[in-house]
Tab-separated table of C-alpha atoms in Angstrom:
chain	number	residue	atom	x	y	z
A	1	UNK	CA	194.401	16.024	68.217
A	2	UNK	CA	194.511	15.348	64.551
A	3	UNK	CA	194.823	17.357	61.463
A	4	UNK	CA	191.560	16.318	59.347
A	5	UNK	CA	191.382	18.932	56.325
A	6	UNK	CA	193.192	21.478	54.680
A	7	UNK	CA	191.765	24.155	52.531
A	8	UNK	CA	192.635	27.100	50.247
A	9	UNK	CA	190.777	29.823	49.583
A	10	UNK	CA	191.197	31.888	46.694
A	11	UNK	CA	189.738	35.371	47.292
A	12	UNK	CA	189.546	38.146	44.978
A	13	UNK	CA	187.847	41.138	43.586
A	14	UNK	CA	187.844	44.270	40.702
A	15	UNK	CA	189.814	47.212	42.426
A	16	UNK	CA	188.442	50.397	41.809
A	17	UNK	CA	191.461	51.597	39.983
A	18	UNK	CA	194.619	50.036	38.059
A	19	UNK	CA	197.890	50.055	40.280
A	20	UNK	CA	201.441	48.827	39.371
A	21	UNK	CA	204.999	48.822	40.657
A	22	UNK	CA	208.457	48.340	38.384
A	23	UNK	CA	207.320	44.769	37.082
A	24	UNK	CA	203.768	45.226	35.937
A	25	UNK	CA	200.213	46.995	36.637
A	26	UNK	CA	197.180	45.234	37.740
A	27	UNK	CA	193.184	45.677	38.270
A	28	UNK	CA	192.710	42.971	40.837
A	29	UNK	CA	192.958	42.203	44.234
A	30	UNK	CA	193.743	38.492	45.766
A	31	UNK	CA	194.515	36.736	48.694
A	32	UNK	CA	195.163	32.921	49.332
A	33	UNK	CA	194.171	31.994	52.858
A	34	UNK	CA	194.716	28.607	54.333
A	35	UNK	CA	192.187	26.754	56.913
A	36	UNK	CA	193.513	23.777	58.785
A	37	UNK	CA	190.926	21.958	60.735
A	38	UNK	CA	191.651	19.698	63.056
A	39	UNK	CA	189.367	16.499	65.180
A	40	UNK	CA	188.973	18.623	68.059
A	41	UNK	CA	186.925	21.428	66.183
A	42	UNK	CA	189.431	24.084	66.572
A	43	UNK	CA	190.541	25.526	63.051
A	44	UNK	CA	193.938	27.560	62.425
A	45	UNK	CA	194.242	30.420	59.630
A	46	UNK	CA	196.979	31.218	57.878
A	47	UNK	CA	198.212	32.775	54.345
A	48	UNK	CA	200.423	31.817	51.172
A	49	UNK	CA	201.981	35.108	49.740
A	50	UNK	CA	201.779	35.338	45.758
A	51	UNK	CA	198.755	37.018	43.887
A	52	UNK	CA	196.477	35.708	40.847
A	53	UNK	CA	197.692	32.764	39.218
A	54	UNK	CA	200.187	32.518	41.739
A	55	UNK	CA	197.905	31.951	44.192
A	56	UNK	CA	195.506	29.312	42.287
A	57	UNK	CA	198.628	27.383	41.320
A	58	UNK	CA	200.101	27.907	45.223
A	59	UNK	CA	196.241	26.212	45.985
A	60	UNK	CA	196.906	23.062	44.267
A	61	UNK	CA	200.348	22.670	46.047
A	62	UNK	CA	199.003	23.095	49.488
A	63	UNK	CA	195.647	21.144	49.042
A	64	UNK	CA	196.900	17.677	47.050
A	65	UNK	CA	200.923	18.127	47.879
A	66	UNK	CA	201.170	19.109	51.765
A	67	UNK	CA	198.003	18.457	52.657
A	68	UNK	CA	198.292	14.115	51.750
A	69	UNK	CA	201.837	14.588	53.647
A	70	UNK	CA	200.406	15.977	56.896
A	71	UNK	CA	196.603	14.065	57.537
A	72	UNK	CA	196.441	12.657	60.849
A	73	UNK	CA	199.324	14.235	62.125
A	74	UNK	CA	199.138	16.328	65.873
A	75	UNK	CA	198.951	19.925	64.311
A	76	UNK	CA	201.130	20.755	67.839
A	77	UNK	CA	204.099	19.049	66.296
A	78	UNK	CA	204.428	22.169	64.015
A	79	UNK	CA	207.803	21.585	63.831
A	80	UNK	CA	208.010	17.973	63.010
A	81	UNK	CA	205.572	19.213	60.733
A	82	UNK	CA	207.975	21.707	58.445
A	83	UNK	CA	210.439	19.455	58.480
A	84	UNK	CA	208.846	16.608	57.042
A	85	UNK	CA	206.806	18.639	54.673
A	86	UNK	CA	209.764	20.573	53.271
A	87	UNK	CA	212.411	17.403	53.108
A	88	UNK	CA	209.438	15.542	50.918
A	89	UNK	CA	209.771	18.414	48.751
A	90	UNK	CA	213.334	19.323	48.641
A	91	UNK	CA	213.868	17.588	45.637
A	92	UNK	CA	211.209	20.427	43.296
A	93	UNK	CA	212.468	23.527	44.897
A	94	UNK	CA	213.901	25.112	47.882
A	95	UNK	CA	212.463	28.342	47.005
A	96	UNK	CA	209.316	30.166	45.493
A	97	UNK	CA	205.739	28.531	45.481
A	98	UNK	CA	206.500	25.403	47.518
A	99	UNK	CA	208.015	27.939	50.638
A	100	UNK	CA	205.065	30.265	50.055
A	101	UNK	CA	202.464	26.971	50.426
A	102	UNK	CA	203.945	25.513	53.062
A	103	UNK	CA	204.552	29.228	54.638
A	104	UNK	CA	200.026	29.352	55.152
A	105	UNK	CA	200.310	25.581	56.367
A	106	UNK	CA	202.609	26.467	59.264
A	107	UNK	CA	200.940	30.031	59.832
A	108	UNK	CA	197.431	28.037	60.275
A	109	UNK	CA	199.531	25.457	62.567
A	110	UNK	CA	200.863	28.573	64.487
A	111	UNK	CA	197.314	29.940	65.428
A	112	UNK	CA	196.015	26.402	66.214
A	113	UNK	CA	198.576	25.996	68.717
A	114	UNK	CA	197.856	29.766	70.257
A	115	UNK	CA	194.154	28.279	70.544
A	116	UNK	CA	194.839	25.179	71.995
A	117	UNK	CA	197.625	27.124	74.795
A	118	UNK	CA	194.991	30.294	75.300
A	119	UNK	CA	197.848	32.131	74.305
A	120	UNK	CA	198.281	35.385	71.781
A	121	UNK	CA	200.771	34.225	69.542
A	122	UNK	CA	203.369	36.465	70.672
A	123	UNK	CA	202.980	35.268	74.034
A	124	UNK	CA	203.242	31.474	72.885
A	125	UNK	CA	206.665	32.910	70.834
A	126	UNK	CA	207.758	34.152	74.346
A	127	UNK	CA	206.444	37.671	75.224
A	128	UNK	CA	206.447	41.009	74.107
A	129	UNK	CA	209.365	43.599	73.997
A	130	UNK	CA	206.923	46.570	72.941
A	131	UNK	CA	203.411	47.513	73.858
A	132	UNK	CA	202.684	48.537	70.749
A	133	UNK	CA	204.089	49.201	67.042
A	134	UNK	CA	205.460	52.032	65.096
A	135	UNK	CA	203.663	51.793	61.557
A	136	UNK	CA	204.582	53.251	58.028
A	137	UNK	CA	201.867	54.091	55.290
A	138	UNK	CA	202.743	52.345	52.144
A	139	UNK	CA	201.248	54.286	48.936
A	140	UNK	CA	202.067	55.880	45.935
A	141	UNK	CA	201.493	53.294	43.425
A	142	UNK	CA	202.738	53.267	39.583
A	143	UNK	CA	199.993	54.322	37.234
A	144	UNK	CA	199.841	53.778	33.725
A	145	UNK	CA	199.817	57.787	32.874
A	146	UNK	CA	202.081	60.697	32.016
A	147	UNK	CA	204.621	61.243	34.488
A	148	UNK	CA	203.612	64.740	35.252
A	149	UNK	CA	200.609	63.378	36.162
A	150	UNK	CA	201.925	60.850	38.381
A	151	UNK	CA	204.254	63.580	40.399
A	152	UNK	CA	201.043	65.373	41.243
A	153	UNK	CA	199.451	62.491	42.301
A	154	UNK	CA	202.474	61.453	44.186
A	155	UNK	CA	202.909	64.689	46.342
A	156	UNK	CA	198.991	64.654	47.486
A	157	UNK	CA	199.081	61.103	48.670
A	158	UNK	CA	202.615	61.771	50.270
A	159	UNK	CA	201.085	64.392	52.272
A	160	UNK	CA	197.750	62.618	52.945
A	161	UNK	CA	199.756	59.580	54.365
A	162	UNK	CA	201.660	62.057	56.430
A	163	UNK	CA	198.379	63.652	57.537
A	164	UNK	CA	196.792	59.650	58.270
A	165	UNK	CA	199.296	59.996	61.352
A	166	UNK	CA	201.667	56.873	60.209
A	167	UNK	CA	205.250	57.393	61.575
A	168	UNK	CA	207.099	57.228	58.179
A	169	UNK	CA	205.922	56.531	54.581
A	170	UNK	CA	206.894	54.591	51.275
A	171	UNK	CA	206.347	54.930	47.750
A	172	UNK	CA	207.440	52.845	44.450
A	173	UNK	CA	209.929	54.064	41.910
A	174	UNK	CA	210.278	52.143	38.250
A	175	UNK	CA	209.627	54.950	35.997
A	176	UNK	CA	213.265	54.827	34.749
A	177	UNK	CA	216.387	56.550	37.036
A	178	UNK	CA	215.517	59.924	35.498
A	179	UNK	CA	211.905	60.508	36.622
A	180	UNK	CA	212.178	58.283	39.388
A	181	UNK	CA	214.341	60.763	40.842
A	182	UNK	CA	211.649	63.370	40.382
A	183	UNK	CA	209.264	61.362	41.979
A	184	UNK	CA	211.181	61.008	44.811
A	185	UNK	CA	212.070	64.846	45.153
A	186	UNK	CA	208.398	65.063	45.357
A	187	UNK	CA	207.971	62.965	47.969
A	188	UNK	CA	210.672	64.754	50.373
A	189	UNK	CA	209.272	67.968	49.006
A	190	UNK	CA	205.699	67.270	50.101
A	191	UNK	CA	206.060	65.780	53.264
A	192	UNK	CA	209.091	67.894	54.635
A	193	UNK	CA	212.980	67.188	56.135
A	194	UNK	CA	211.927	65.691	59.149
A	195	UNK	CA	209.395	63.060	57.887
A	196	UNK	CA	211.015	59.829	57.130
A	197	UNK	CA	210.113	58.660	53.332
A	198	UNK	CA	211.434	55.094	51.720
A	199	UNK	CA	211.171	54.034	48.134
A	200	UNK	CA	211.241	51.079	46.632
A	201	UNK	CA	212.567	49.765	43.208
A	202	UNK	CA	211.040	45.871	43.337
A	203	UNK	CA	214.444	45.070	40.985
A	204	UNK	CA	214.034	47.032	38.244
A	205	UNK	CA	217.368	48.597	38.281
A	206	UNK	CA	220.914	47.465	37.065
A	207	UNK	CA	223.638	48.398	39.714
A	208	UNK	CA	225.040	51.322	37.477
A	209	UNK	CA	221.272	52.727	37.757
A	210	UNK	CA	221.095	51.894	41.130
A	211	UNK	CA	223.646	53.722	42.220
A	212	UNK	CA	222.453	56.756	39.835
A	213	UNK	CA	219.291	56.548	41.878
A	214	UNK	CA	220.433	56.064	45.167
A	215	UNK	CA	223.209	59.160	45.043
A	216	UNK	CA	219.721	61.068	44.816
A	217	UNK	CA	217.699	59.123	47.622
A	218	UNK	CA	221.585	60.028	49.498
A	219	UNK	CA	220.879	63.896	49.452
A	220	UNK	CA	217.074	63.660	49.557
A	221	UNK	CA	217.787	61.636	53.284
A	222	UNK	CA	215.841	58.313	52.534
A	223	UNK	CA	215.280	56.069	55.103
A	224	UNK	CA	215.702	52.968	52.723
A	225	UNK	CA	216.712	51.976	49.542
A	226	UNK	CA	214.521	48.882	48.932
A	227	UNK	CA	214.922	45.835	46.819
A	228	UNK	CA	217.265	48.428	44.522
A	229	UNK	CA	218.649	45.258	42.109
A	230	UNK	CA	217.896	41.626	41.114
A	231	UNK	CA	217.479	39.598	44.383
A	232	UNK	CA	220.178	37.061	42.799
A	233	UNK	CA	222.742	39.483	42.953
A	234	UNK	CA	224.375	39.812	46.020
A	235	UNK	CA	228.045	40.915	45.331
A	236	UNK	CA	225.505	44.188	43.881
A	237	UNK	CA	224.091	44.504	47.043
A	238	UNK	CA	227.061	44.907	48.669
A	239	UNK	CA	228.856	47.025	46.753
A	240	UNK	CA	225.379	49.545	46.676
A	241	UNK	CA	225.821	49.178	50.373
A	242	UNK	CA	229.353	50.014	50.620
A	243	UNK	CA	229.204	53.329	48.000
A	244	UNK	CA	225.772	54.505	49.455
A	245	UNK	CA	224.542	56.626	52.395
A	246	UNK	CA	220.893	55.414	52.231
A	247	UNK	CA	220.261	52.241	53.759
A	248	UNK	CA	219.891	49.314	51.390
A	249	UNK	CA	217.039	46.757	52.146
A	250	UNK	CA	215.364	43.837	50.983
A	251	UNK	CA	215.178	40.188	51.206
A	252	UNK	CA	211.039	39.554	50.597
A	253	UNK	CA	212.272	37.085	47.576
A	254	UNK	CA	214.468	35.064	49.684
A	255	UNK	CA	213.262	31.800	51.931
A	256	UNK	CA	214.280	29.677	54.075
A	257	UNK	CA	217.405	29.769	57.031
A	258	UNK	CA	219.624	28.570	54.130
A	259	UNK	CA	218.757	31.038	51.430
A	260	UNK	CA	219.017	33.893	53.911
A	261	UNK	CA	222.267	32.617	55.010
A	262	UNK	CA	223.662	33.545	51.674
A	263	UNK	CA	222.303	36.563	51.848
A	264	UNK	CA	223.416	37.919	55.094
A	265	UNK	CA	227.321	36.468	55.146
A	266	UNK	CA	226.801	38.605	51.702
A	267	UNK	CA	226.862	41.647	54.138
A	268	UNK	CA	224.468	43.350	50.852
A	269	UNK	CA	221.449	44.352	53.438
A	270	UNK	CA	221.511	47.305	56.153
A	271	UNK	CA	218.101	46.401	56.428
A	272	UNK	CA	216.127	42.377	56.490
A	273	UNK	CA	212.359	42.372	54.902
A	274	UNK	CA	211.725	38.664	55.534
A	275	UNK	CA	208.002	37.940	54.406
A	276	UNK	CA	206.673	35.459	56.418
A	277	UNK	CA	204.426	34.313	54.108
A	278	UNK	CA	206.928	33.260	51.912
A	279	UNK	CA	209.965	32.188	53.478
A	280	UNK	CA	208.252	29.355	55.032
A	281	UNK	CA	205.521	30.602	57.864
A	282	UNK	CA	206.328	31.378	61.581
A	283	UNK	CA	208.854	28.225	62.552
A	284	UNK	CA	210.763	29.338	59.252
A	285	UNK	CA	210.731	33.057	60.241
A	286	UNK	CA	211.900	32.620	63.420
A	287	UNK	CA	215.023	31.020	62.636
A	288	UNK	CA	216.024	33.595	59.893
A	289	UNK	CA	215.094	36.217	62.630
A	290	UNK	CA	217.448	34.264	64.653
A	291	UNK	CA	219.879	34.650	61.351
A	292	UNK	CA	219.582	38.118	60.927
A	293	UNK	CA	220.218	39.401	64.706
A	294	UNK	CA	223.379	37.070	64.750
A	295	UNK	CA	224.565	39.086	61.875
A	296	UNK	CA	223.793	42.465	63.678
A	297	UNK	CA	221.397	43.303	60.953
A	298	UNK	CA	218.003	44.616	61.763
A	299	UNK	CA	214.698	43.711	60.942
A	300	UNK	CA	211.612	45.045	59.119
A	301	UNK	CA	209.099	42.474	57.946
A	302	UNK	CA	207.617	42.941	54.937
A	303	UNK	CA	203.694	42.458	55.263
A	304	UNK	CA	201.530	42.274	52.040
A	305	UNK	CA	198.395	40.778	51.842
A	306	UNK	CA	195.001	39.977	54.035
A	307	UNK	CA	194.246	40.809	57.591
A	308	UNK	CA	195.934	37.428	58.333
A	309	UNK	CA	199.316	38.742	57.285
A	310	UNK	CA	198.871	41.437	58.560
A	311	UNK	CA	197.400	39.854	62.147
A	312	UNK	CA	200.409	37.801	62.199
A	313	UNK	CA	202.929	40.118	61.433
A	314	UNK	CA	201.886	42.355	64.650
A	315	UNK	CA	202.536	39.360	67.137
A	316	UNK	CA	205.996	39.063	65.469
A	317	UNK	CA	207.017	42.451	65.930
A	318	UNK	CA	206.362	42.608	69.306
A	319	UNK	CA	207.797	39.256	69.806
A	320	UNK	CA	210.692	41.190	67.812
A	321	UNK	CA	213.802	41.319	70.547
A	322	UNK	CA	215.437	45.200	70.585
A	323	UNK	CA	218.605	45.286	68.272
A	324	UNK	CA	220.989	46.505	69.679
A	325	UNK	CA	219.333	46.944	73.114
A	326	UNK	CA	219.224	50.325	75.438
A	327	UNK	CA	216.877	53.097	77.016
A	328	UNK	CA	216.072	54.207	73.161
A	329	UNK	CA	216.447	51.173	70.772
A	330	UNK	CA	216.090	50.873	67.477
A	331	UNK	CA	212.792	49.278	66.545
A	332	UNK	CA	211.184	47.909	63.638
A	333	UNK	CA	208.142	49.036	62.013
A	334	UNK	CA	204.766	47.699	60.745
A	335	UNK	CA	204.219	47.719	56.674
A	336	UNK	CA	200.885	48.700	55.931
A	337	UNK	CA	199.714	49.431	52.597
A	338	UNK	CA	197.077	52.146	52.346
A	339	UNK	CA	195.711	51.420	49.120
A	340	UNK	CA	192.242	49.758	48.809
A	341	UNK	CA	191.962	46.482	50.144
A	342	UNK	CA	189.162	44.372	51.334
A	343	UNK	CA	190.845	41.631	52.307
A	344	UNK	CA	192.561	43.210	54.951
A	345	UNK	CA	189.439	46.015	55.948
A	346	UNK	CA	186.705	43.692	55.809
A	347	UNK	CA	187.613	40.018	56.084
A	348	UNK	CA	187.361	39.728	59.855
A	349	UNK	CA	184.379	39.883	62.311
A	350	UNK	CA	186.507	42.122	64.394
A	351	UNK	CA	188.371	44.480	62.181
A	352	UNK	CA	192.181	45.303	62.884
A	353	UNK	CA	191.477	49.267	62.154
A	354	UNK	CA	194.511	49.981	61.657
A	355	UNK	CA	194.244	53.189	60.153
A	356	UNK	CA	192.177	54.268	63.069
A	357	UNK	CA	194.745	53.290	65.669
A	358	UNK	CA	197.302	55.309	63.829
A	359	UNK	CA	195.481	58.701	63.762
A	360	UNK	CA	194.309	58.002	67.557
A	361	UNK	CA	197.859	56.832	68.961
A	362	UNK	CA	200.432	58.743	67.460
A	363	UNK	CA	201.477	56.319	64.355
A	364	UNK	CA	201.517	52.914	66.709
A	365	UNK	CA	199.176	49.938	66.782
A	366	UNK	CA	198.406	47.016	68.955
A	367	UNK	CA	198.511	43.588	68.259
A	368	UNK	CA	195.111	41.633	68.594
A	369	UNK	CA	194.993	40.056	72.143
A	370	UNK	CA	193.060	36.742	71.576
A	371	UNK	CA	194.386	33.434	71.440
A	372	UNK	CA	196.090	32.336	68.253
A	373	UNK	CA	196.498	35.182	65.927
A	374	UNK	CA	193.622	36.604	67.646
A	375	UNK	CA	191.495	37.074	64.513
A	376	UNK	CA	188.587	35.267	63.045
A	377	UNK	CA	187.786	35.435	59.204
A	378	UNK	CA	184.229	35.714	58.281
A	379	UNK	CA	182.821	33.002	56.425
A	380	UNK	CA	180.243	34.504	54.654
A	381	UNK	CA	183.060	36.952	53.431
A	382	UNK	CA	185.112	34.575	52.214
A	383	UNK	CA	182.187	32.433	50.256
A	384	UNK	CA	181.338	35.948	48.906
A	385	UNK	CA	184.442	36.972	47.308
A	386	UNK	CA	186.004	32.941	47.179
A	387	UNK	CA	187.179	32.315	43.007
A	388	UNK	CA	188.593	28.987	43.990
């Protein structure tokens, strides 16, 4: 079997309203899938993280960088595969858009071989240690409006997540320490003490505010603290861990084994967010997985994007193993983002339906059962909403 082709697709459409975190606000909605075909007629799916311009400049990388480096090779040898593709380019960055284009590559190569074995992929990865998955709604988006305004909206959609059925919910902060903190009061407020609530900063804080703002998240009982400060700065991370009650997570804008090495022997995280469509796809994930566990540090993945994130990060959280292990472990939970998106609702010819798995089963999902990822894109979906 030979690799013939590889494609991006650049999907994306008007969102029915404007939406923003810390770092900016924006109208659209995109998704960059990748489509491997091989000689044998069986085609593997997979997905580059970064929106927008991101993603049409990720397209480029992945269709006249990787995709010359890897034609004609067995798409089995997926890890011969990373290797070669990430030593050829070492040399123009470890990090960022080369990761997250070779990260849809290896996802695609994943699926093919799930295809080829007639295996789910978290069977191929070597079983599952859950039937199914706790998952958290993920709302409660910036707007560009008063902050008054923005509390209100914040307590109805904290109790309308709550009321979905998810098991635990997140919203963004960035408004500034001040009203951040009243945003988050809301949140606790509206959903009640025993409803576990997360919020996360995407950066925008210095440690000083950090700290300001996690002291409150302390007596408000977060869950998580995410992404509080600059991903560069891991001697802040610890010390936030060290002087704070709430757990401090993050890691979505690291990649590779050796990047997250750094950041674990930091000690910064109580909680890991690798994004696997970043960091370098499934035979990079694993191995930081691999990283994180051997530093006693637990995992949540971060999932943003199309159904085939989202596919793919199922199989690898049952695939997940228990840490620590016992009759009630710890487990990780499933990132799903209940603002409007197309890409995930209506790409595949079988929907995921999330959302209707989590009123039915008590906040808990299972992971599609068919070979590969177990999902197939629709075509005529993609040509429909395809910008490049």
């Amino acid at each position: 079997m030979k690799i013939i082709k590889v494609t991006s697709h650049i999907l994306q459409y008007d969102m029915p309203e404007q939406l923003g975190y810390s770092q900016q606000y924006y109208a659209k909605r995109s998704a960059h899938l990748v489509e491997v075909e091989t000689d044998d007629g069986i085609t593997g799916w997979g997905e580059c993280f970064g929106p927008g311009n991101i993603a049409i400049a990720n397209k480029s990388i992945v269709e006249n960088v990787i995709q010359p480096m890897i034609l004609g090779d067995d798409p089995i040898d997926r890890d011969v595969i990373w290797h070669k593709v990430y030593n050829l380019m070492r040399d123009h960055g470890q990090k960022g858009m080369p990761m997250q284009s070779l990260s849809g590559v290896d996802i695609a190569l994943w699926d093919i071989a799930g295809k080829v074995a007639k295996l789910p992929l978290y069977k191929l990865i070597g079983g599952a240690h859950r039937k199914d998955i706790s998952v958290y709604g993920y709302g409660m988006m910036l707007r560009p409006e008063p902050i008054e305004q923005l509390i209100s909206r914040f307590a109805d959609e904290a109790v309308a997540i709550k009321d979905m059925g998810f098991s635990a919910t997140k919203m963004k902060i960035g408004m500034g320490p001040k009203d951040d903190i009243r945003l988050a009061e809301t949140v606790r407020y509206s959903v009640g003490d025993d409803f576990r609530f997360m919020a996360d900063a995407n950066h925008c804080y210095t440690t000083s505010d950090a700290f300001y703002v996690g002291r409150a998240l302390d007596e408000l009982g977060a869950y998580w603290f995410e992404e509080p400060i600059a991903p560069e700065d891991l001697d802040g991370y610890r010390e936030l861990r060290q002087g704070l009650k709430v757990n401090i997570s993050g890691g979505e804008a690291e990649f590779n084994r050796w990047g997250w090495r750094g950041l674990l022997e930091a000690r910064g995280l109580d909680i890991a967010q690798p994004e696997v469509c970043a960091l370098g796809g499934i035979s990079e994930y694993l191995r930081v997985l691999a990283l994180c566990h051997a530093h006693f540090t637990p995992v949540v993945n971060h999932v943003w994007g199309s159904a085939i994130a989202v596919a793919t990060n199922m199989h690898l959280l049952m695939a997940m193993p228990d840490l620590p292990g016992g009759l009630h472990p710890w487990e990780p939970m499933l990132e799903f983002d209940t603002t409007d998106n197309k890409f995930r609702d209506e790409l595949l010819t079988t929907p995921l339906d999330i959302q209707s798995q989590v009123k039915q089963n008590g906040g808990r999902v299972v992971a599609p059962v068919g070979d590969g990822l177990g999902v197939e894109p629709d075509r005529d979906f993609i040509r429909h909403y395809k910008i490049h």
